[in-house]
PDB file of C-alpha atoms in Angstrom:
ATOM      1  CA  MET C  19       5.581  19.098  14.450  1.00  0.00           C
ATOM      2  CA  VAL C  20       3.430  21.628  12.744  1.00  0.00           C
ATOM      3  CA  ASN C  21      -0.302  21.883  11.715  1.00  0.00           C
ATOM      4  CA  ALA C  22      -0.900  22.124   8.206  1.00  0.00           C
ATOM      5  CA  LYS C  23      -3.475  24.048   6.317  1.00  0.00           C
ATOM      6  CA  GLY C  24      -3.998  21.498   3.886  1.00  0.00           C
ATOM      7  CA  ILE C  25      -2.581  18.192   2.884  1.00  0.00           C
ATOM      8  CA  LEU C  26      -3.464  17.230  -0.837  1.00  0.00           C
ATOM      9  CA  SER C  27      -2.226  18.719  -3.785  1.00  0.00           C
ATOM     10  CA  ALA C  28      -4.319  19.812  -7.025  1.00  0.00           C
ATOM     11  CA  LYS C  29      -3.289  16.181  -8.492  1.00  0.00           C
ATOM     12  CA  ASN C  30      -3.974  14.443  -5.189  1.00  0.00           C
ATOM     13  CA  GLY C  31      -0.576  14.063  -3.677  1.00  0.00           C
ATOM     14  CA  MET C  32       0.429  14.482   0.045  1.00  0.00           C
ATOM     15  CA  ASN C  33       3.846  15.012   1.750  1.00  0.00           C
ATOM     16  CA  ILE C  34       3.152  14.049   5.454  1.00  0.00           C
ATOM     17  CA  TYR C  35       6.709  15.133   6.270  1.00  0.00           C
ATOM     18  CA  ARG C  36       9.401  17.194   4.874  1.00  0.00           C
ATOM     19  CA  GLY C  37      12.954  16.427   4.961  1.00  0.00           C
ATOM     20  CA  CYS C  38      14.369  13.059   5.042  1.00  0.00           C
ATOM     21  CA  THR C  39      16.872  10.863   7.233  1.00  0.00           C
ATOM     22  CA  HIS C  40      17.856   8.390   4.319  1.00  0.00           C
ATOM     23  CA  GLY C  41      21.010  10.408   3.437  1.00  0.00           C
ATOM     24  CA  CYS C  42      20.817   9.649  -0.094  1.00  0.00           C
ATOM     25  CA  ILE C  43      23.843  11.648  -1.595  1.00  0.00           C
ATOM     26  CA  TYR C  44      21.992  12.961  -4.727  1.00  0.00           C
ATOM     27  CA  CYS C  45      18.558  13.918  -3.279  1.00  0.00           C
ATOM     28  CA  ASP C  46      17.033  16.624  -5.166  1.00  0.00           C
ATOM     29  CA  SER C  47      14.688  17.423  -2.344  1.00  0.00           C
ATOM     30  CA  ARG C  48      17.505  19.176  -0.541  1.00  0.00           C
ATOM     31  CA  SER C  49      17.420  21.971  -3.335  1.00  0.00           C
ATOM     32  CA  LEU C  50      16.910  25.593  -1.924  1.00  0.00           C
ATOM     33  CA  CYS C  51      14.138  26.108  -4.231  1.00  0.00           C
ATOM     34  CA  TYR C  52      11.857  24.111  -2.297  1.00  0.00           C
ATOM     35  CA  GLN C  53      12.314  26.713   0.565  1.00  0.00           C
ATOM     36  CA  MET C  54      12.540  24.358   3.548  1.00  0.00           C
ATOM     37  CA  GLN C  55      13.043  26.520   6.872  1.00  0.00           C
ATOM     38  CA  HIS C  56      15.019  23.808   8.781  1.00  0.00           C
ATOM     39  CA  ASP C  57      17.928  21.325   8.391  1.00  0.00           C
ATOM     40  CA  PHE C  58      16.847  18.649   5.805  1.00  0.00           C
ATOM     41  CA  GLU C  59      17.456  16.025   8.233  1.00  0.00           C
ATOM     42  CA  ASP C  60      15.436  17.674  10.943  1.00  0.00           C
ATOM     43  CA  ILE C  61      12.011  16.475   9.861  1.00  0.00           C
ATOM     44  CA  GLU C  62       9.070  18.905   9.647  1.00  0.00           C
ATOM     45  CA  VAL C  63       6.059  16.594  10.684  1.00  0.00           C
ATOM     46  CA  LYS C  64       2.472  17.473   9.527  1.00  0.00           C
ATOM     47  CA  GLN C  65       0.933  16.068  12.778  1.00  0.00           C
ATOM     48  CA  ASN C  66      -2.436  16.944  11.680  1.00  0.00           C
ATOM     49  CA  ALA C  67      -2.147  15.179   8.207  1.00  0.00           C
ATOM     50  CA  PRO C  68      -4.718  12.195   8.852  1.00  0.00           C
ATOM     51  CA  GLU C  69      -7.498  14.645  10.004  1.00  0.00           C
ATOM     52  CA  LEU C  70      -6.915  17.090   6.991  1.00  0.00           C
ATOM     53  CA  LEU C  71      -6.756  14.099   4.732  1.00  0.00           C
ATOM     54  CA  GLU C  72     -10.215  12.758   5.951  1.00  0.00           C
ATOM     55  CA  GLN C  73     -11.949  15.945   5.618  1.00  0.00           C
ATOM     56  CA  SER C  74     -10.613  16.139   1.850  1.00  0.00           C
ATOM     57  CA  LEU C  75     -11.825  12.565   1.151  1.00  0.00           C
ATOM     58  CA  ARG C  76     -15.235  13.139   2.494  1.00  0.00           C
ATOM     59  CA  ARG C  77     -15.696  16.380   0.199  1.00  0.00           C
ATOM     60  CA  LYS C  78     -14.746  14.486  -2.963  1.00  0.00           C
ATOM     61  CA  ARG C  79     -17.281  13.542  -5.200  1.00  0.00           C
ATOM     62  CA  LYS C  80     -15.249  11.035  -7.529  1.00  0.00           C
ATOM     63  CA  LYS C  81     -12.944   8.336  -6.099  1.00  0.00           C
ATOM     64  CA  CYS C  82      -9.256   8.704  -7.238  1.00  0.00           C
ATOM     65  CA  MET C  83      -5.779   7.775  -6.728  1.00  0.00           C
ATOM     66  CA  ILE C  84      -4.118   9.346  -3.687  1.00  0.00           C
ATOM     67  CA  GLY C  85      -0.239   9.543  -3.770  1.00  0.00           C
ATOM     68  CA  THR C  86       2.640  10.233  -1.246  1.00  0.00           C
ATOM     69  CA  GLY C  87       6.408  10.018  -1.510  1.00  0.00           C
ATOM     70  CA  SER C  88       7.338  12.097  -4.449  1.00  0.00           C
ATOM     71  CA  MET C  89       9.050  14.744  -2.248  1.00  0.00           C
ATOM     72  CA  CYS C  90       9.906  12.890   0.910  1.00  0.00           C
ATOM     73  CA  ASP C  91       9.939   9.165   1.790  1.00  0.00           C
ATOM     74  CA  PRO C  92       6.967   8.442   3.884  1.00  0.00           C
ATOM     75  CA  PHE C  93       8.508   5.367   5.430  1.00  0.00           C
ATOM     76  CA  MET C  94      11.719   7.131   6.758  1.00  0.00           C
ATOM     77  CA  HIS C  95      12.727   6.487  10.541  1.00  0.00           C
ATOM     78  CA  CYS C  96      10.461   8.539  12.243  1.00  0.00           C
ATOM     79  CA  GLU C  97       7.336   6.704  10.643  1.00  0.00           C
ATOM     80  CA  GLU C  98       8.176   3.706  13.004  1.00  0.00           C
ATOM     81  CA  LYS C  99       7.222   5.923  16.025  1.00  0.00           C
ATOM     82  CA  LEU C 100       4.652   8.422  14.590  1.00  0.00           C
ATOM     83  CA  LYS C 101       2.544   6.363  11.996  1.00  0.00           C
ATOM     84  CA  LEU C 102       1.271   9.180  10.277  1.00  0.00           C
ATOM     85  CA  THR C 103       1.601   7.299   6.897  1.00  0.00           C
ATOM     86  CA  HIS C 104      -0.150   4.220   8.519  1.00  0.00           C
ATOM     87  CA  LYS C 105      -3.101   6.340   9.870  1.00  0.00           C
ATOM     88  CA  CYS C 106      -3.444   8.132   6.303  1.00  0.00           C
ATOM     89  CA  MET C 107      -3.481   4.585   4.611  1.00  0.00           C
ATOM     90  CA  GLU C 108      -6.160   3.468   6.973  1.00  0.00           C
ATOM     91  CA  ILE C 109      -8.423   6.411   6.103  1.00  0.00           C
ATOM     92  CA  ILE C 110      -7.800   5.690   2.210  1.00  0.00           C
ATOM     93  CA  ASP C 111      -8.643   2.285   2.789  1.00  0.00           C
ATOM     94  CA  ARG C 112     -11.877   3.012   4.783  1.00  0.00           C
ATOM     95  CA  TYR C 113     -12.989   5.467   2.003  1.00  0.00           C
ATOM     96  CA  GLY C 114     -12.384   3.161  -0.656  1.00  0.00           C
ATOM     97  CA  PHE C 115      -9.811   5.334  -2.568  1.00  0.00           C
ATOM     98  CA  GLY C 116      -6.872   4.138  -4.597  1.00  0.00           C
ATOM     99  CA  PHE C 117      -3.257   4.506  -3.391  1.00  0.00           C
ATOM    100  CA  SER C 118       0.108   5.046  -4.912  1.00  0.00           C
ATOM    101  CA  VAL C 119       3.145   5.097  -2.593  1.00  0.00           C
ATOM    102  CA  MET C 120       6.800   5.844  -3.381  1.00  0.00           C
ATOM    103  CA  THR C 121       9.662   4.493  -1.113  1.00  0.00           C
ATOM    104  CA  LYS C 122      12.982   3.046  -0.799  1.00  0.00           C
ATOM    105  CA  SER C 123      12.325   1.481   2.541  1.00  0.00           C
ATOM    106  CA  ASP C 124      11.496  -2.150   3.303  1.00  0.00           C
ATOM    107  CA  ARG C 125       9.264  -0.711   6.255  1.00  0.00           C
ATOM    108  CA  ILE C 126       6.437  -0.806   3.631  1.00  0.00           C
ATOM    109  CA  LEU C 127       6.415  -4.420   4.249  1.00  0.00           C
ATOM    110  CA  ASP C 128       4.747  -3.440   7.852  1.00  0.00           C
ATOM    111  CA  GLU C 129       1.950  -2.177   6.024  1.00  0.00           C
ATOM    112  CA  LEU C 130       1.474  -5.177   3.750  1.00  0.00           C
ATOM    113  CA  GLU C 131      -2.143  -6.078   5.128  1.00  0.00           C
ATOM    114  CA  LEU C 132      -3.144  -2.464   4.470  1.00  0.00           C
ATOM    115  CA  LEU C 133      -1.691  -2.545   0.889  1.00  0.00           C
ATOM    116  CA  GLU C 134      -3.693  -5.612   0.235  1.00  0.00           C
ATOM    117  CA  SER C 135      -7.098  -4.431   1.719  1.00  0.00           C
ATOM    118  CA  ILE C 136      -6.649  -1.192  -0.457  1.00  0.00           C
ATOM    119  CA  ASN C 137      -5.948  -3.427  -3.488  1.00  0.00           C
ATOM    120  CA  GLU C 138      -8.930  -5.531  -3.062  1.00  0.00           C
ATOM    121  CA  LYS C 139     -11.280  -2.459  -3.432  1.00  0.00           C
ATOM    122  CA  ALA C 140      -9.592  -0.494  -5.884  1.00  0.00           C
ATOM    123  CA  LYS C 141      -5.900  -0.186  -6.888  1.00  0.00           C
ATOM    124  CA  CYS C 142      -2.741   0.288  -4.860  1.00  0.00           C
ATOM    125  CA  VAL C 143       0.509   0.707  -6.536  1.00  0.00           C
ATOM    126  CA  LEU C 144       4.089   0.656  -5.012  1.00  0.00           C
ATOM    127  CA  GLN C 145       6.738   2.794  -6.687  1.00  0.00           C
ATOM    128  CA  MET C 146      10.416   1.897  -5.888  1.00  0.00           C
ATOM    129  CA  THR C 147      13.796   3.512  -6.493  1.00  0.00           C
ATOM    130  CA  LEU C 148      16.671   1.349  -7.735  1.00  0.00           C
ATOM    131  CA  THR C 149      20.237   2.734  -8.536  1.00  0.00           C
ATOM    132  CA  THR C 150      22.759   0.222  -8.214  1.00  0.00           C
ATOM    133  CA  CYS C 151      23.479  -3.697  -8.216  1.00  0.00           C
ATOM    134  CA  ASP C 152      26.622  -3.099  -6.239  1.00  0.00           C
ATOM    135  CA  GLU C 153      25.677  -3.533  -2.454  1.00  0.00           C
ATOM    136  CA  ARG C 154      28.870  -1.687  -1.333  1.00  0.00           C
ATOM    137  CA  LEU C 155      27.973   1.400  -3.746  1.00  0.00           C
ATOM    138  CA  SER C 156      24.375   1.054  -2.531  1.00  0.00           C
ATOM    139  CA  ARG C 157      25.605   1.750   0.940  1.00  0.00           C
ATOM    140  CA  ILE C 158      27.415   4.894   0.022  1.00  0.00           C
ATOM    141  CA  LEU C 159      24.675   6.518  -2.285  1.00  0.00           C
ATOM    142  CA  GLU C 160      21.800   5.770   0.001  1.00  0.00           C
ATOM    143  CA  PRO C 161      23.422   5.014   3.357  1.00  0.00           C
ATOM    144  CA  ASN C 162      20.580   4.922   6.014  1.00  0.00           C
ATOM    145  CA  VAL C 163      17.857   2.780   4.050  1.00  0.00           C
ATOM    146  CA  CYS C 164      17.772  -0.721   2.846  1.00  0.00           C
ATOM    147  CA  ILE C 165      20.008  -1.720  -0.068  1.00  0.00           C
ATOM    148  CA  THR C 166      18.966  -2.592  -3.475  1.00  0.00           C
ATOM    149  CA  LYS C 167      18.990  -6.357  -2.935  1.00  0.00           C
ATOM    150  CA  ARG C 168      16.559  -5.664  -0.135  1.00  0.00           C
ATOM    151  CA  ARG C 169      14.181  -3.757  -2.245  1.00  0.00           C
ATOM    152  CA  TYR C 170      14.204  -6.165  -5.181  1.00  0.00           C
ATOM    153  CA  GLU C 171      12.939  -8.795  -2.375  1.00  0.00           C
ATOM    154  CA  VAL C 172      10.263  -6.169  -1.506  1.00  0.00           C
ATOM    155  CA  LEU C 173       9.020  -6.036  -5.251  1.00  0.00           C
ATOM    156  CA  LYS C 174       9.016  -9.877  -5.466  1.00  0.00           C
ATOM    157  CA  ILE C 175       6.773  -9.998  -2.319  1.00  0.00           C
ATOM    158  CA  MET C 176       4.320  -7.422  -3.914  1.00  0.00           C
ATOM    159  CA  GLN C 177       4.502  -9.595  -7.141  1.00  0.00           C
ATOM    160  CA  GLN C 178       3.247 -12.432  -5.135  1.00  0.00           C
ATOM    161  CA  LYS C 179       0.686 -10.482  -3.348  1.00  0.00           C
ATOM    162  CA  GLY C 180      -0.719  -9.117  -6.742  1.00  0.00           C
ATOM    163  CA  ILE C 181       0.177  -5.549  -5.865  1.00  0.00           C
ATOM    164  CA  PRO C 182       1.268  -3.772  -8.833  1.00  0.00           C
ATOM    165  CA  THR C 183       4.549  -2.134  -8.887  1.00  0.00           C
ATOM    166  CA  VAL C 184       6.663   0.597 -10.744  1.00  0.00           C
ATOM    167  CA  VAL C 185      10.382   1.041 -10.581  1.00  0.00           C
ATOM    168  CA  TRP C 186      12.321   4.372 -10.881  1.00  0.00           C
ATOM    169  CA  LEU C 187      15.801   3.978 -12.405  1.00  0.00           C
ATOM    170  CA  SER C 188      17.087   7.129 -11.053  1.00  0.00           C
ATOM    171  CA  PRO C 189      19.676   8.744 -10.790  1.00  0.00           C
ATOM    172  CA  LEU C 190      22.391   6.897 -12.727  1.00  0.00           C
ATOM    173  CA  LEU C 191      25.490   8.905 -11.844  1.00  0.00           C
ATOM    174  CA  PRO C 192      27.862   9.953 -14.566  1.00  0.00           C
ATOM    175  CA  TYR C 193      31.410   8.243 -13.772  1.00  0.00           C
ATOM    176  CA  ILE C 194      29.553   5.986 -10.847  1.00  0.00           C
ATOM    177  CA  ASN C 195      26.836   3.758 -11.617  1.00  0.00           C
ATOM    178  CA  ASP C 196      25.919   4.570 -15.148  1.00  0.00           C
ATOM    179  CA  THR C 197      27.658   1.423 -16.627  1.00  0.00           C
ATOM    180  CA  GLU C 198      25.943  -1.064 -19.119  1.00  0.00           C
ATOM    181  CA  GLU C 199      26.618  -3.873 -16.566  1.00  0.00           C
ATOM    182  CA  ASN C 200      24.830  -1.924 -13.715  1.00  0.00           C
ATOM    183  CA  PHE C 201      21.941  -0.934 -15.909  1.00  0.00           C
ATOM    184  CA  LYS C 202      21.348  -4.371 -17.301  1.00  0.00           C
ATOM    185  CA  GLY C 203      21.481  -5.787 -13.720  1.00  0.00           C
ATOM    186  CA  LEU C 204      18.681  -3.376 -12.640  1.00  0.00           C
ATOM    187  CA  LEU C 205      16.647  -3.971 -15.505  1.00  0.00           C
ATOM    188  CA  ASP C 206      16.782  -7.750 -14.870  1.00  0.00           C
ATOM    189  CA  MET C 207      15.575  -7.417 -11.270  1.00  0.00           C
ATOM    190  CA  CYS C 208      12.802  -5.195 -12.636  1.00  0.00           C
ATOM    191  CA  PHE C 209      11.469  -7.840 -15.232  1.00  0.00           C
ATOM    192  CA  ASP C 210      12.025 -10.672 -12.916  1.00  0.00           C
ATOM    193  CA  ALA C 211       9.895  -8.695 -10.258  1.00  0.00           C
ATOM    194  CA  GLY C 212       7.044  -8.401 -12.847  1.00  0.00           C
ATOM    195  CA  VAL C 213       6.885  -4.567 -12.512  1.00  0.00           C
ATOM    196  CA  ARG C 214       4.167  -2.851 -14.484  1.00  0.00           C
ATOM    197  CA  GLY C 215       6.386   0.062 -15.635  1.00  0.00           C
ATOM    198  CA  ILE C 216       9.841   1.558 -15.407  1.00  0.00           C
ATOM    199  CA  VAL C 217      10.418   5.439 -15.086  1.00  0.00           C
ATOM    200  CA  CYS C 218      13.722   6.531 -16.386  1.00  0.00           C
ATOM    201  CA  TYR C 219      14.168  10.143 -17.607  1.00  0.00           C
ATOM    202  CA  GLY C 220      17.714   9.613 -18.682  1.00  0.00           C
ATOM    203  CA  ILE C 221      20.882   8.365 -17.718  1.00  0.00           C
ATOM    204  CA  GLY C 222      22.334  11.048 -15.393  1.00  0.00           C
ATOM    205  CA  LEU C 223      21.032  13.271 -12.569  1.00  0.00           C
ATOM    206  CA  THR C 224      20.025  16.532 -11.932  1.00  0.00           C
ATOM    207  CA  LEU C 225      21.832  19.252  -9.936  1.00  0.00           C
ATOM    208  CA  ARG C 226      20.368  22.599  -8.447  1.00  0.00           C
ATOM    209  CA  ASP C 227      21.688  24.873  -5.679  1.00  0.00           C
ATOM    210  CA  GLY C 228      21.479  23.160  -2.390  1.00  0.00           C
ATOM    211  CA  ASN C 229      21.697  19.644  -3.660  1.00  0.00           C
ATOM    212  CA  ARG C 230      24.838  20.312  -5.720  1.00  0.00           C
ATOM    213  CA  GLU C 231      26.753  21.436  -2.834  1.00  0.00           C
ATOM    214  CA  TYR C 232      25.949  18.393  -0.647  1.00  0.00           C
ATOM    215  CA  PHE C 233      26.438  16.023  -3.586  1.00  0.00           C
ATOM    216  CA  TYR C 234      29.763  17.386  -4.415  1.00  0.00           C
ATOM    217  CA  ALA C 235      30.891  17.193  -0.522  1.00  0.00           C
ATOM    218  CA  GLN C 236      29.993  13.347  -0.797  1.00  0.00           C
ATOM    219  CA  LEU C 237      31.897  13.056  -4.159  1.00  0.00           C
ATOM    220  CA  ASP C 238      34.764  14.331  -2.419  1.00  0.00           C
ATOM    221  CA  ARG C 239      34.540  12.107   0.631  1.00  0.00           C
ATOM    222  CA  TYR C 240      33.815   8.754  -1.241  1.00  0.00           C
ATOM    223  CA  PHE C 241      34.933   9.331  -4.766  1.00  0.00           C
ATOM    224  CA  PRO C 242      38.121  11.527  -4.800  1.00  0.00           C
ATOM    225  CA  GLY C 243      38.583  13.203  -8.210  1.00  0.00           C
ATOM    226  CA  ILE C 244      35.052  12.853  -9.444  1.00  0.00           C
ATOM    227  CA  LYS C 245      33.862  16.194  -8.400  1.00  0.00           C
ATOM    228  CA  GLU C 246      36.369  17.948 -10.808  1.00  0.00           C
ATOM    229  CA  LYS C 247      35.147  15.627 -13.602  1.00  0.00           C
ATOM    230  CA  TYR C 248      31.665  16.952 -13.017  1.00  0.00           C
ATOM    231  CA  ILE C 249      32.836  20.722 -12.792  1.00  0.00           C
ATOM    232  CA  ARG C 250      34.654  20.394 -16.033  1.00  0.00           C
ATOM    233  CA  ARG C 251      31.834  18.492 -17.989  1.00  0.00           C
ATOM    234  CA  TYR C 252      28.740  20.077 -16.691  1.00  0.00           C
ATOM    235  CA  GLY C 253      29.700  23.497 -15.081  1.00  0.00           C
ATOM    236  CA  ASN C 254      26.510  24.711 -13.180  1.00  0.00           C
ATOM    237  CA  SER C 255      24.077  22.850 -15.636  1.00  0.00           C
ATOM    238  CA  TYR C 256      20.935  21.581 -14.059  1.00  0.00           C
ATOM    239  CA  GLU C 257      20.798  18.428 -16.282  1.00  0.00           C
ATOM    240  CA  CYS C 258      23.849  16.247 -16.110  1.00  0.00           C
ATOM    241  CA  LEU C 259      23.284  13.560 -18.769  1.00  0.00           C
ATOM    242  CA  SER C 260      26.026  10.720 -18.973  1.00  0.00           C
ATOM    243  CA  ASP C 261      28.003  10.092 -22.174  1.00  0.00           C
ATOM    244  CA  ASN C 262      25.992   6.626 -22.203  1.00  0.00           C
ATOM    245  CA  ASN C 263      22.693   8.110 -22.233  1.00  0.00           C
ATOM    246  CA  GLU C 264      21.850   7.524 -25.793  1.00  0.00           C
ATOM    247  CA  THR C 265      23.244   3.817 -25.868  1.00  0.00           C
ATOM    248  CA  LEU C 266      21.558   2.888 -22.468  1.00  0.00           C
ATOM    249  CA  MET C 267      18.335   4.643 -23.238  1.00  0.00           C
ATOM    250  CA  LYS C 268      18.006   2.778 -26.344  1.00  0.00           C
ATOM    251  CA  LEU C 269      18.655  -0.476 -24.653  1.00  0.00           C
ATOM    252  CA  PHE C 270      16.101   0.551 -22.064  1.00  0.00           C
ATOM    253  CA  HIS C 271      13.283   1.154 -24.329  1.00  0.00           C
ATOM    254  CA  ASN C 272      13.792  -1.877 -26.522  1.00  0.00           C
ATOM    255  CA  GLU C 273      14.008  -4.296 -23.457  1.00  0.00           C
ATOM    256  CA  CYS C 274      11.039  -2.989 -21.985  1.00  0.00           C
ATOM    257  CA  GLU C 275       9.279  -2.933 -25.383  1.00  0.00           C
ATOM    258  CA  LYS C 276       9.948  -6.630 -26.020  1.00  0.00           C
ATOM    259  CA  ARG C 277       8.533  -7.612 -22.453  1.00  0.00           C
ATOM    260  CA  GLY C 278       5.501  -5.619 -22.473  1.00  0.00           C
ATOM    261  CA  VAL C 279       6.554  -3.186 -19.527  1.00  0.00           C
ATOM    262  CA  LEU C 280       5.411   0.459 -19.666  1.00  0.00           C
ATOM    263  CA  HIS C 281       8.500   2.667 -20.186  1.00  0.00           C
ATOM    264  CA  ASN C 282       7.177   5.883 -21.829  1.00  0.00           C
ATOM    265  CA  ILE C 283       6.877   8.435 -18.951  1.00  0.00           C
ATOM    266  CA  GLU C 284       3.275   9.422 -19.983  1.00  0.00           C
ATOM    267  CA  ASP C 285       2.006   5.846 -20.192  1.00  0.00           C
ATOM    268  CA  VAL C 286       3.569   5.134 -16.815  1.00  0.00           C
ATOM    269  CA  PHE C 287       2.036   8.177 -15.059  1.00  0.00           C
ATOM    270  CA  ALA C 288      -1.109   7.533 -16.646  1.00  0.00           C
ATOM    271  CA  TYR C 289      -1.233   4.031 -15.211  1.00  0.00           C
ATOM    272  CA  ILE C 290      -0.494   5.134 -11.707  1.00  0.00           C
ATOM    273  CA  GLN C 291      -2.873   7.933 -11.609  1.00  0.00           C
ATOM    274  CA  GLU C 292      -5.616   5.934 -13.241  1.00  0.00           C
ATOM    275  CA  PHE C 293      -8.415   4.980 -10.711  1.00  0.00           C
ATOM    276  CA  GLU C 294      -9.828   1.466 -11.020  1.00  0.00           C
ATOM    277  CA  MET C 295     -12.462  -0.274  -9.017  1.00  0.00           C
ATOM    278  CA  ARG C 296     -11.908  -3.983  -8.112  1.00  0.00           C
ATOM    279  CA  ASP C 297     -15.182  -5.067  -9.483  1.00  0.00           C
ATOM    280  CA  LYS C 298     -14.229  -3.514 -12.811  1.00  0.00           C
ATOM    281  CA  TRP C 299     -11.181  -5.571 -12.676  1.00  0.00           C
ATOM    282  CA  GLU C 300     -13.269  -8.612 -12.172  1.00  0.00           C
ATOM    283  CA  GLN C 301     -15.670  -7.838 -14.692  1.00  0.00           C
ATOM    284  CA  LEU C 302     -12.827  -7.682 -17.169  1.00  0.00           C
ATOM    285  CA  SER C 303     -11.211 -10.951 -16.318  1.00  0.00           C
ATOM    286  CA  LEU C 304     -14.536 -12.760 -17.163  1.00  0.00           C
ATOM    287  CA  PHE C 305     -13.802 -11.772 -21.002  1.00  0.00           C
TER     288      PHE C 305
END
């Protein structure tokens, strides 16, 4: 437990927790460059986050989107007991700000009433990561969080409630889940769930000091021989693009364009960050 000095970044993002217990084998947040002074699974809790957030929102002259989850999942296991994300959402709702949350967890459904309340006044966007259609593989890549099928069900519930969603297709690991069959399956889930946008930086992953070592140890554990392929193919490169990158990215942009789904990175982020009042939506619907 720590008392933080501030909670909102210059772009109005917040990290209530530092570290994560989901155990995703590829997590970039393990990287040494983030300078965590504790074990990654030993979560640093900013216990005064709600108070700091309320102070910040009181001072703001204009309403905006408040985001969380870009660094560490706000709905990991400790949230069940601590409820700090919940308290922050209550404050955002009370002050009439918009909210954008990124998570892999179906614990977000515990907050459905709050999400709807925020979305009735402003805009609430759920961002969710999907990596594989294979349930067995999902339990290996992301062992301590719900599998892809359940995340798809969460997206469908949000669709029914009128809460906009964005999906991150990331990462698609070379030699593991970077196949056309898997990629098409994930896209089909997105389209069926009516997502507003999809973020896909490329078919591959990034590796830095800290997360590279952890990732390689998990490759040795679950995928014998694959680590050696990575070392031969990528060395110590930061960006590890799949040999299927060009083909699958062309497929991605074409399929999204046909269905009117946002797919250019700048357009997706612009949508997530744009604050909208509900009365504006209602006025536009009259035309």
